[in-house]
mmCIF file with all atom_site columns, C-alpha atoms in Angstrom:
data_model
loop_
_atom_site.group_PDB
_atom_site.id
_atom_site.type_symbol
_atom_site.label_atom_id
_atom_site.label_alt_id
_atom_site.label_comp_id
_atom_site.label_asym_id
_atom_site.label_entity_id
_atom_site.label_seq_id
_atom_site.pdbx_PDB_ins_code
_atom_site.Cartn_x
_atom_site.Cartn_y
_atom_site.Cartn_z
_atom_site.occupancy
_atom_site.B_iso_or_equiv
_atom_site.pdbx_formal_charge
_atom_site.auth_seq_id
_atom_site.auth_comp_id
_atom_site.auth_asym_id
_atom_site.auth_atom_id
_atom_site.pdbx_PDB_model_num
ATOM 1   C CA . LEU A 1 1   ? -78.183 -55.642 -55.161 1.00 0.00 ? 273 LEU A CA 1
ATOM 2   C CA . GLU A 1 2   ? -75.157 -53.807 -54.578 1.00 0.00 ? 274 GLU A CA 1
ATOM 3   C CA . VAL A 1 3   ? -77.270 -50.505 -54.999 1.00 0.00 ? 275 VAL A CA 1
ATOM 4   C CA . ASP A 1 4   ? -79.504 -51.507 -52.332 1.00 0.00 ? 276 ASP A CA 1
ATOM 5   C CA . ALA A 1 5   ? -77.153 -52.847 -49.974 1.00 0.00 ? 277 ALA A CA 1
ATOM 6   C CA . ALA A 1 6   ? -74.691 -49.718 -50.338 1.00 0.00 ? 278 ALA A CA 1
ATOM 7   C CA . ALA A 1 7   ? -77.550 -47.704 -49.923 1.00 0.00 ? 279 ALA A CA 1
ATOM 8   C CA . HIS A 1 8   ? -78.320 -49.946 -46.526 1.00 0.00 ? 280 HIS A CA 1
ATOM 9   C CA . ARG A 1 9   ? -75.593 -48.996 -45.622 1.00 0.00 ? 281 ARG A CA 1
ATOM 10  C CA . LEU A 1 10  ? -75.378 -45.291 -45.776 1.00 0.00 ? 282 LEU A CA 1
ATOM 11  C CA . GLU A 1 11  ? -78.650 -44.817 -44.149 1.00 0.00 ? 283 GLU A CA 1
ATOM 12  C CA . ASN A 1 12  ? -77.257 -46.735 -41.733 1.00 0.00 ? 284 ASN A CA 1
ATOM 13  C CA . ALA A 1 13  ? -74.351 -44.349 -41.666 1.00 0.00 ? 285 ALA A CA 1
ATOM 14  C CA . ALA A 1 14  ? -76.273 -41.529 -41.716 1.00 0.00 ? 286 ALA A CA 1
ATOM 15  C CA . LEU A 1 15  ? -78.479 -42.992 -38.896 1.00 0.00 ? 287 LEU A CA 1
ATOM 16  C CA . GLU A 1 16  ? -75.639 -43.434 -36.507 1.00 0.00 ? 288 GLU A CA 1
ATOM 17  C CA . ARG A 1 17  ? -74.105 -39.864 -36.995 1.00 0.00 ? 289 ARG A CA 1
ATOM 18  C CA . SER A 1 18  ? -76.685 -38.229 -36.185 1.00 0.00 ? 290 SER A CA 1
ATOM 19  C CA . LEU A 1 19  ? -78.105 -39.657 -33.035 1.00 0.00 ? 291 LEU A CA 1
ATOM 20  C CA . SER A 1 20  ? -73.939 -39.624 -32.302 1.00 0.00 ? 292 SER A CA 1
ATOM 21  C CA . ILE A 1 21  ? -74.691 -35.880 -32.399 1.00 0.00 ? 293 ILE A CA 1
ATOM 22  C CA . GLN A 1 22  ? -77.724 -35.871 -30.701 1.00 0.00 ? 294 GLN A CA 1
ATOM 23  C CA . ARG A 1 23  ? -75.966 -37.141 -28.036 1.00 0.00 ? 295 ARG A CA 1
ATOM 24  C CA . GLY A 1 24  ? -73.090 -34.378 -28.303 1.00 0.00 ? 296 GLY A CA 1
ATOM 25  C CA . PHE A 1 25  ? -75.935 -31.751 -27.843 1.00 0.00 ? 297 PHE A CA 1
ATOM 26  C CA . ALA A 1 26  ? -77.346 -33.551 -25.192 1.00 0.00 ? 298 ALA A CA 1
ATOM 27  C CA . VAL A 1 27  ? -74.146 -33.642 -23.152 1.00 0.00 ? 299 VAL A CA 1
ATOM 28  C CA . VAL A 1 28  ? -73.959 -29.811 -23.688 1.00 0.00 ? 300 VAL A CA 1
ATOM 29  C CA . SER A 1 29  ? -77.644 -29.327 -22.218 1.00 0.00 ? 301 SER A CA 1
ATOM 30  C CA . ASP A 1 30  ? -76.733 -31.616 -18.857 1.00 0.00 ? 302 ASP A CA 1
ATOM 31  C CA . ALA A 1 31  ? -73.846 -29.074 -18.557 1.00 0.00 ? 303 ALA A CA 1
ATOM 32  C CA . LEU A 1 32  ? -75.937 -25.785 -18.899 1.00 0.00 ? 304 LEU A CA 1
ATOM 33  C CA . ASP A 1 33  ? -78.271 -27.512 -16.803 1.00 0.00 ? 305 ASP A CA 1
ATOM 34  C CA . ALA A 1 34  ? -75.963 -28.015 -13.767 1.00 0.00 ? 306 ALA A CA 1
ATOM 35  C CA . VAL A 1 35  ? -74.547 -24.513 -14.179 1.00 0.00 ? 307 VAL A CA 1
ATOM 36  C CA . ALA A 1 36  ? -78.326 -23.372 -13.504 1.00 0.00 ? 308 ALA A CA 1
ATOM 37  C CA . GLY A 1 37  ? -78.250 -25.337 -10.857 1.00 0.00 ? 309 GLY A CA 1
ATOM 38  C CA . LEU A 1 38  ? -75.510 -24.077 -9.200  1.00 0.00 ? 310 LEU A CA 1
ATOM 39  C CA . TYR A 1 39  ? -76.982 -20.770 -9.648  1.00 0.00 ? 311 TYR A CA 1
ATOM 40  C CA . ASP A 1 40  ? -80.132 -21.660 -8.385  1.00 0.00 ? 312 ASP A CA 1
ATOM 41  C CA . ALA A 1 41  ? -77.704 -22.800 -4.989  1.00 0.00 ? 313 ALA A CA 1
ATOM 42  C CA . SER A 1 42  ? -76.148 -19.831 -4.925  1.00 0.00 ? 314 SER A CA 1
ATOM 43  C CA . VAL A 1 43  ? -77.016 -16.242 -3.267  1.00 0.00 ? 315 VAL A CA 1
ATOM 44  C CA . GLU A 1 44  ? -73.434 -15.097 -5.146  1.00 0.00 ? 316 GLU A CA 1
ATOM 45  C CA . VAL A 1 45  ? -71.096 -17.665 -7.076  1.00 0.00 ? 317 VAL A CA 1
ATOM 46  C CA . HIS A 1 46  ? -67.777 -15.916 -7.511  1.00 0.00 ? 318 HIS A CA 1
ATOM 47  C CA . PRO A 1 47  ? -65.745 -16.358 -10.701 1.00 0.00 ? 319 PRO A CA 1
ATOM 48  C CA . GLU A 1 48  ? -63.305 -18.648 -9.615  1.00 0.00 ? 320 GLU A CA 1
ATOM 49  C CA . GLU A 1 49  ? -65.751 -20.850 -7.964  1.00 0.00 ? 321 GLU A CA 1
ATOM 50  C CA . PHE A 1 50  ? -67.430 -21.009 -11.679 1.00 0.00 ? 322 PHE A CA 1
ATOM 51  C CA . GLU A 1 51  ? -64.202 -22.481 -13.210 1.00 0.00 ? 323 GLU A CA 1
ATOM 52  C CA . ALA A 1 52  ? -63.743 -24.953 -10.964 1.00 0.00 ? 324 ALA A CA 1
ATOM 53  C CA . PHE A 1 53  ? -67.205 -25.879 -11.341 1.00 0.00 ? 325 PHE A CA 1
ATOM 54  C CA . SER A 1 54  ? -67.440 -25.542 -14.786 1.00 0.00 ? 326 SER A CA 1
ATOM 55  C CA . LEU A 1 55  ? -63.764 -26.916 -15.668 1.00 0.00 ? 327 LEU A CA 1
ATOM 56  C CA . ARG A 1 56  ? -64.995 -30.556 -13.958 1.00 0.00 ? 328 ARG A CA 1
ATOM 57  C CA . LEU A 1 57  ? -68.039 -30.324 -16.804 1.00 0.00 ? 329 LEU A CA 1
ATOM 58  C CA . LEU A 1 58  ? -65.252 -29.455 -19.952 1.00 0.00 ? 330 LEU A CA 1
ATOM 59  C CA . ASP A 1 59  ? -64.326 -32.937 -19.282 1.00 0.00 ? 331 ASP A CA 1
ATOM 60  C CA . HIS A 1 60  ? -67.401 -34.434 -20.079 1.00 0.00 ? 332 HIS A CA 1
ATOM 61  C CA . ALA A 1 61  ? -68.508 -31.291 -23.006 1.00 0.00 ? 333 ALA A CA 1
ATOM 62  C CA . TRP A 1 62  ? -66.008 -32.387 -24.847 1.00 0.00 ? 334 TRP A CA 1
ATOM 63  C CA . SER A 1 63  ? -67.522 -29.988 -27.863 1.00 0.00 ? 335 SER A CA 1
ATOM 64  C CA . VAL A 1 64  ? -67.435 -27.554 -25.935 1.00 0.00 ? 336 VAL A CA 1
ATOM 65  C CA . GLN A 1 65  ? -64.744 -24.433 -25.792 1.00 0.00 ? 337 GLN A CA 1
ATOM 66  C CA . ALA A 1 66  ? -65.820 -22.696 -22.904 1.00 0.00 ? 338 ALA A CA 1
ATOM 67  C CA . PHE A 1 67  ? -69.019 -22.117 -21.145 1.00 0.00 ? 339 PHE A CA 1
ATOM 68  C CA . ALA A 1 68  ? -69.878 -18.703 -19.521 1.00 0.00 ? 340 ALA A CA 1
ATOM 69  C CA . PHE A 1 69  ? -72.473 -16.904 -17.370 1.00 0.00 ? 341 PHE A CA 1
ATOM 70  C CA . ALA A 1 70  ? -73.668 -13.640 -18.194 1.00 0.00 ? 342 ALA A CA 1
ATOM 71  C CA . PRO A 1 71  ? -75.723 -11.513 -15.623 1.00 0.00 ? 343 PRO A CA 1
ATOM 72  C CA . VAL A 1 72  ? -78.579 -9.132  -16.130 1.00 0.00 ? 344 VAL A CA 1
ATOM 73  C CA . SER A 1 73  ? -78.242 -5.142  -16.116 1.00 0.00 ? 345 SER A CA 1
ATOM 74  C CA . VAL A 1 74  ? -80.056 -2.927  -17.325 1.00 0.00 ? 346 VAL A CA 1
ATOM 75  C CA . ARG A 1 75  ? -78.382 -0.035  -18.491 1.00 0.00 ? 347 ARG A CA 1
ATOM 76  C CA . ASP A 1 76  ? -80.832 3.066   -20.867 1.00 0.00 ? 348 ASP A CA 1
ATOM 77  C CA . GLY A 1 77  ? -83.189 0.926   -20.302 1.00 0.00 ? 349 GLY A CA 1
ATOM 78  C CA . GLU A 1 78  ? -82.754 -1.825  -21.992 1.00 0.00 ? 350 GLU A CA 1
ATOM 79  C CA . GLU A 1 79  ? -81.528 -5.757  -20.411 1.00 0.00 ? 351 GLU A CA 1
ATOM 80  C CA . ARG A 1 80  ? -77.592 -7.110  -20.833 1.00 0.00 ? 352 ARG A CA 1
ATOM 81  C CA . PHE A 1 81  ? -76.008 -9.357  -20.699 1.00 0.00 ? 353 PHE A CA 1
ATOM 82  C CA . ALA A 1 82  ? -71.774 -9.441  -20.485 1.00 0.00 ? 354 ALA A CA 1
ATOM 83  C CA . ILE A 1 83  ? -69.446 -12.149 -19.581 1.00 0.00 ? 355 ILE A CA 1
ATOM 84  C CA . ALA A 1 84  ? -68.726 -11.606 -16.005 1.00 0.00 ? 356 ALA A CA 1
ATOM 85  C CA . ALA A 1 85  ? -67.567 -15.587 -15.590 1.00 0.00 ? 357 ALA A CA 1
ATOM 86  C CA . ILE A 1 86  ? -65.570 -17.893 -18.214 1.00 0.00 ? 358 ILE A CA 1
ATOM 87  C CA . ALA A 1 87  ? -64.138 -21.265 -17.872 1.00 0.00 ? 359 ALA A CA 1
ATOM 88  C CA . PRO A 1 88  ? -61.749 -22.203 -19.186 1.00 0.00 ? 360 PRO A CA 1
ATOM 89  C CA . ARG A 1 89  ? -60.278 -18.345 -18.681 1.00 0.00 ? 361 ARG A CA 1
ATOM 90  C CA . GLU A 1 90  ? -57.097 -18.715 -19.726 1.00 0.00 ? 362 GLU A CA 1
ATOM 91  C CA . GLY A 1 91  ? -57.121 -18.328 -23.283 1.00 0.00 ? 363 GLY A CA 1
ATOM 92  C CA . ASN A 1 92  ? -60.788 -16.414 -23.020 1.00 0.00 ? 364 ASN A CA 1
ATOM 93  C CA . GLU A 1 93  ? -59.085 -13.496 -21.270 1.00 0.00 ? 365 GLU A CA 1
ATOM 94  C CA . ALA A 1 94  ? -60.604 -11.293 -23.796 1.00 0.00 ? 366 ALA A CA 1
ATOM 95  C CA . LEU A 1 95  ? -64.489 -12.675 -23.945 1.00 0.00 ? 367 LEU A CA 1
ATOM 96  C CA . LEU A 1 96  ? -65.043 -11.258 -20.661 1.00 0.00 ? 368 LEU A CA 1
ATOM 97  C CA . GLY A 1 97  ? -67.264 -8.169  -20.308 1.00 0.00 ? 369 GLY A CA 1
ATOM 98  C CA . TYR A 1 98  ? -68.374 -8.894  -23.861 1.00 0.00 ? 370 TYR A CA 1
ATOM 99  C CA . GLU A 1 99  ? -71.411 -7.681  -24.449 1.00 0.00 ? 371 GLU A CA 1
ATOM 100 C CA . LEU A 1 100 ? -74.305 -10.654 -25.711 1.00 0.00 ? 372 LEU A CA 1
ATOM 101 C CA . THR A 1 101 ? -76.725 -8.416  -27.269 1.00 0.00 ? 373 THR A CA 1
ATOM 102 C CA . SER A 1 102 ? -73.728 -6.323  -29.181 1.00 0.00 ? 374 SER A CA 1
ATOM 103 C CA . SER A 1 103 ? -73.742 -9.530  -31.319 1.00 0.00 ? 375 SER A CA 1
ATOM 104 C CA . PHE A 1 104 ? -77.357 -9.750  -33.639 1.00 0.00 ? 376 PHE A CA 1
ATOM 105 C CA . GLU A 1 105 ? -77.474 -13.268 -34.018 1.00 0.00 ? 377 GLU A CA 1
ATOM 106 C CA . ILE A 1 106 ? -76.301 -13.848 -30.153 1.00 0.00 ? 378 ILE A CA 1
ATOM 107 C CA . ALA A 1 107 ? -79.529 -11.084 -29.000 1.00 0.00 ? 379 ALA A CA 1
ATOM 108 C CA . GLY A 1 108 ? -82.318 -12.776 -31.289 1.00 0.00 ? 380 GLY A CA 1
ATOM 109 C CA . ALA A 1 109 ? -80.791 -16.549 -29.866 1.00 0.00 ? 381 ALA A CA 1
ATOM 110 C CA . ILE A 1 110 ? -81.085 -14.176 -26.236 1.00 0.00 ? 382 ILE A CA 1
ATOM 111 C CA . GLU A 1 111 ? -85.159 -13.399 -27.234 1.00 0.00 ? 383 GLU A CA 1
ATOM 112 C CA . LYS A 1 112 ? -86.046 -17.582 -27.883 1.00 0.00 ? 384 LYS A CA 1
ATOM 113 C CA . ALA A 1 113 ? -84.417 -18.575 -24.806 1.00 0.00 ? 385 ALA A CA 1
ATOM 114 C CA . THR A 1 114 ? -85.928 -15.714 -22.505 1.00 0.00 ? 386 THR A CA 1
ATOM 115 C CA . ILE A 1 115 ? -89.673 -16.696 -24.537 1.00 0.00 ? 387 ILE A CA 1
ATOM 116 C CA . ALA A 1 116 ? -89.301 -20.354 -24.106 1.00 0.00 ? 388 ALA A CA 1
ATOM 117 C CA . ARG A 1 117 ? -87.150 -20.398 -21.189 1.00 0.00 ? 389 ARG A CA 1
ATOM 118 C CA . ASP A 1 118 ? -85.012 -22.791 -22.160 1.00 0.00 ? 390 ASP A CA 1
ATOM 119 C CA . ILE A 1 119 ? -82.391 -23.221 -24.296 1.00 0.00 ? 391 ILE A CA 1
ATOM 120 C CA . ALA A 1 120 ? -81.887 -21.908 -27.519 1.00 0.00 ? 392 ALA A CA 1
ATOM 121 C CA . ALA A 1 121 ? -78.455 -21.969 -29.843 1.00 0.00 ? 393 ALA A CA 1
ATOM 122 C CA . SER A 1 122 ? -77.470 -18.734 -31.733 1.00 0.00 ? 394 SER A CA 1
ATOM 123 C CA . PRO A 1 123 ? -76.453 -18.968 -35.750 1.00 0.00 ? 395 PRO A CA 1
ATOM 124 C CA . ALA A 1 124 ? -72.775 -19.142 -36.763 1.00 0.00 ? 396 ALA A CA 1
ATOM 125 C CA . ILE A 1 125 ? -70.711 -16.722 -35.389 1.00 0.00 ? 397 ILE A CA 1
ATOM 126 C CA . PHE A 1 126 ? -67.367 -16.125 -35.298 1.00 0.00 ? 398 PHE A CA 1
ATOM 127 C CA . LEU A 1 127 ? -65.701 -15.364 -31.606 1.00 0.00 ? 399 LEU A CA 1
ATOM 128 C CA . PRO A 1 128 ? -64.122 -11.424 -32.010 1.00 0.00 ? 400 PRO A CA 1
ATOM 129 C CA . HIS A 1 129 ? -60.933 -12.831 -29.919 1.00 0.00 ? 401 HIS A CA 1
ATOM 130 C CA . GLU A 1 130 ? -59.849 -15.737 -32.120 1.00 0.00 ? 402 GLU A CA 1
ATOM 131 C CA . VAL A 1 131 ? -57.459 -15.381 -34.504 1.00 0.00 ? 403 VAL A CA 1
ATOM 132 C CA . ASP A 1 132 ? -58.527 -19.032 -35.884 1.00 0.00 ? 404 ASP A CA 1
ATOM 133 C CA . ALA A 1 133 ? -62.033 -17.920 -37.103 1.00 0.00 ? 405 ALA A CA 1
ATOM 134 C CA . LYS A 1 134 ? -63.897 -21.117 -36.944 1.00 0.00 ? 406 LYS A CA 1
ATOM 135 C CA . PRO A 1 135 ? -67.774 -20.861 -37.068 1.00 0.00 ? 407 PRO A CA 1
ATOM 136 C CA . THR A 1 136 ? -69.143 -21.668 -32.638 1.00 0.00 ? 408 THR A CA 1
ATOM 137 C CA . HIS A 1 137 ? -72.648 -21.569 -31.766 1.00 0.00 ? 409 HIS A CA 1
ATOM 138 C CA . LEU A 1 138 ? -73.512 -19.938 -28.273 1.00 0.00 ? 410 LEU A CA 1
ATOM 139 C CA . MET A 1 139 ? -75.993 -22.255 -26.551 1.00 0.00 ? 411 MET A CA 1
ATOM 140 C CA . LEU A 1 140 ? -78.171 -19.883 -24.037 1.00 0.00 ? 412 LEU A CA 1
ATOM 141 C CA . MET A 1 141 ? -79.998 -20.976 -20.861 1.00 0.00 ? 413 MET A CA 1
ATOM 142 C CA . PRO A 1 142 ? -81.963 -18.491 -18.865 1.00 0.00 ? 414 PRO A CA 1
ATOM 143 C CA . ILE A 1 143 ? -80.902 -18.756 -15.200 1.00 0.00 ? 415 ILE A CA 1
ATOM 144 C CA . TYR A 1 144 ? -84.365 -17.721 -13.330 1.00 0.00 ? 416 TYR A CA 1
ATOM 145 C CA . ASP A 1 145 ? -84.499 -16.888 -9.519  1.00 0.00 ? 417 ASP A CA 1
ATOM 146 C CA . GLY A 1 146 ? -86.179 -19.801 -7.625  1.00 0.00 ? 418 GLY A CA 1
ATOM 147 C CA . ALA A 1 147 ? -86.682 -22.078 -10.436 1.00 0.00 ? 419 ALA A CA 1
ATOM 148 C CA . ASN A 1 148 ? -85.721 -23.074 -13.874 1.00 0.00 ? 420 ASN A CA 1
ATOM 149 C CA . ASP A 1 149 ? -88.406 -25.348 -14.633 1.00 0.00 ? 421 ASP A CA 1
ATOM 150 C CA . PRO A 1 150 ? -90.293 -24.019 -17.475 1.00 0.00 ? 422 PRO A CA 1
ATOM 151 C CA . PHE A 1 151 ? -93.068 -25.013 -16.265 1.00 0.00 ? 423 PHE A CA 1
ATOM 152 C CA . SER A 1 152 ? -93.426 -23.265 -12.326 1.00 0.00 ? 424 SER A CA 1
ATOM 153 C CA . SER A 1 153 ? -93.774 -19.624 -11.662 1.00 0.00 ? 425 SER A CA 1
ATOM 154 C CA . ALA A 1 154 ? -90.219 -18.696 -11.370 1.00 0.00 ? 426 ALA A CA 1
ATOM 155 C CA . GLY A 1 155 ? -88.769 -15.252 -10.855 1.00 0.00 ? 427 GLY A CA 1
ATOM 156 C CA . GLU A 1 156 ? -86.328 -12.175 -12.261 1.00 0.00 ? 428 GLU A CA 1
ATOM 157 C CA . LEU A 1 157 ? -84.080 -13.819 -14.998 1.00 0.00 ? 429 LEU A CA 1
ATOM 158 C CA . ARG A 1 158 ? -80.844 -13.416 -13.490 1.00 0.00 ? 430 ARG A CA 1
ATOM 159 C CA . GLY A 1 159 ? -78.889 -14.153 -16.980 1.00 0.00 ? 431 GLY A CA 1
ATOM 160 C CA . PHE A 1 160 ? -77.343 -17.148 -18.709 1.00 0.00 ? 432 PHE A CA 1
ATOM 161 C CA . ALA A 1 161 ? -75.592 -20.188 -18.469 1.00 0.00 ? 433 ALA A CA 1
ATOM 162 C CA . VAL A 1 162 ? -73.673 -19.779 -21.807 1.00 0.00 ? 434 VAL A CA 1
ATOM 163 C CA . ALA A 1 163 ? -72.134 -22.765 -23.625 1.00 0.00 ? 435 ALA A CA 1
ATOM 164 C CA . ILE A 1 164 ? -69.906 -22.017 -26.479 1.00 0.00 ? 436 ILE A CA 1
ATOM 165 C CA . VAL A 1 165 ? -69.399 -24.917 -29.040 1.00 0.00 ? 437 VAL A CA 1
ATOM 166 C CA . LYS A 1 166 ? -67.631 -25.862 -31.706 1.00 0.00 ? 438 LYS A CA 1
ATOM 167 C CA . ILE A 1 167 ? -69.504 -27.431 -33.861 1.00 0.00 ? 439 ILE A CA 1
ATOM 168 C CA . GLY A 1 168 ? -66.678 -28.332 -36.368 1.00 0.00 ? 440 GLY A CA 1
ATOM 169 C CA . PRO A 1 169 ? -65.311 -31.718 -33.817 1.00 0.00 ? 441 PRO A CA 1
ATOM 170 C CA . LEU A 1 170 ? -69.027 -31.995 -33.097 1.00 0.00 ? 442 LEU A CA 1
ATOM 171 C CA . ILE A 1 171 ? -69.801 -33.170 -36.479 1.00 0.00 ? 443 ILE A CA 1
ATOM 172 C CA . ASP A 1 172 ? -66.131 -34.136 -36.562 1.00 0.00 ? 444 ASP A CA 1
ATOM 173 C CA . GLU A 1 173 ? -66.656 -36.881 -34.298 1.00 0.00 ? 445 GLU A CA 1
#
């Protein structure tokens, strides 16, 4: 009876923790939708506007270290995505201009997000500007001219809304 009771408690605790992690990712997904909405509603978003908007989102998405926007540019016939806006800017300045496709792992997530026209996450990576070297995942949402609904026809790819997520705190919670 004790073994059965312990197994039942363990199963319930695992389910509760799993649901907590899922809720954390849902908050990040909603926040990326909001960033995409900002770009849908604007012809141009200035870095200061992006930061003011994103800082409000960070109050609710506590597992996110930063939000960023990486517009598409074409260089040597290839699409490139360099971070043009980041929030909070303080402590993340080194990521401004960081070319996402320079990382094989992030380039794979970009390809998946583009094909699915939905959020994709990179495998665990270490950001080049960090000294603490904690594993980080980038969640990337493609932003298209016109709409972000995967079931509607949209215009050209504008870039990616990016959430820099530290998985450790999310799992610890």
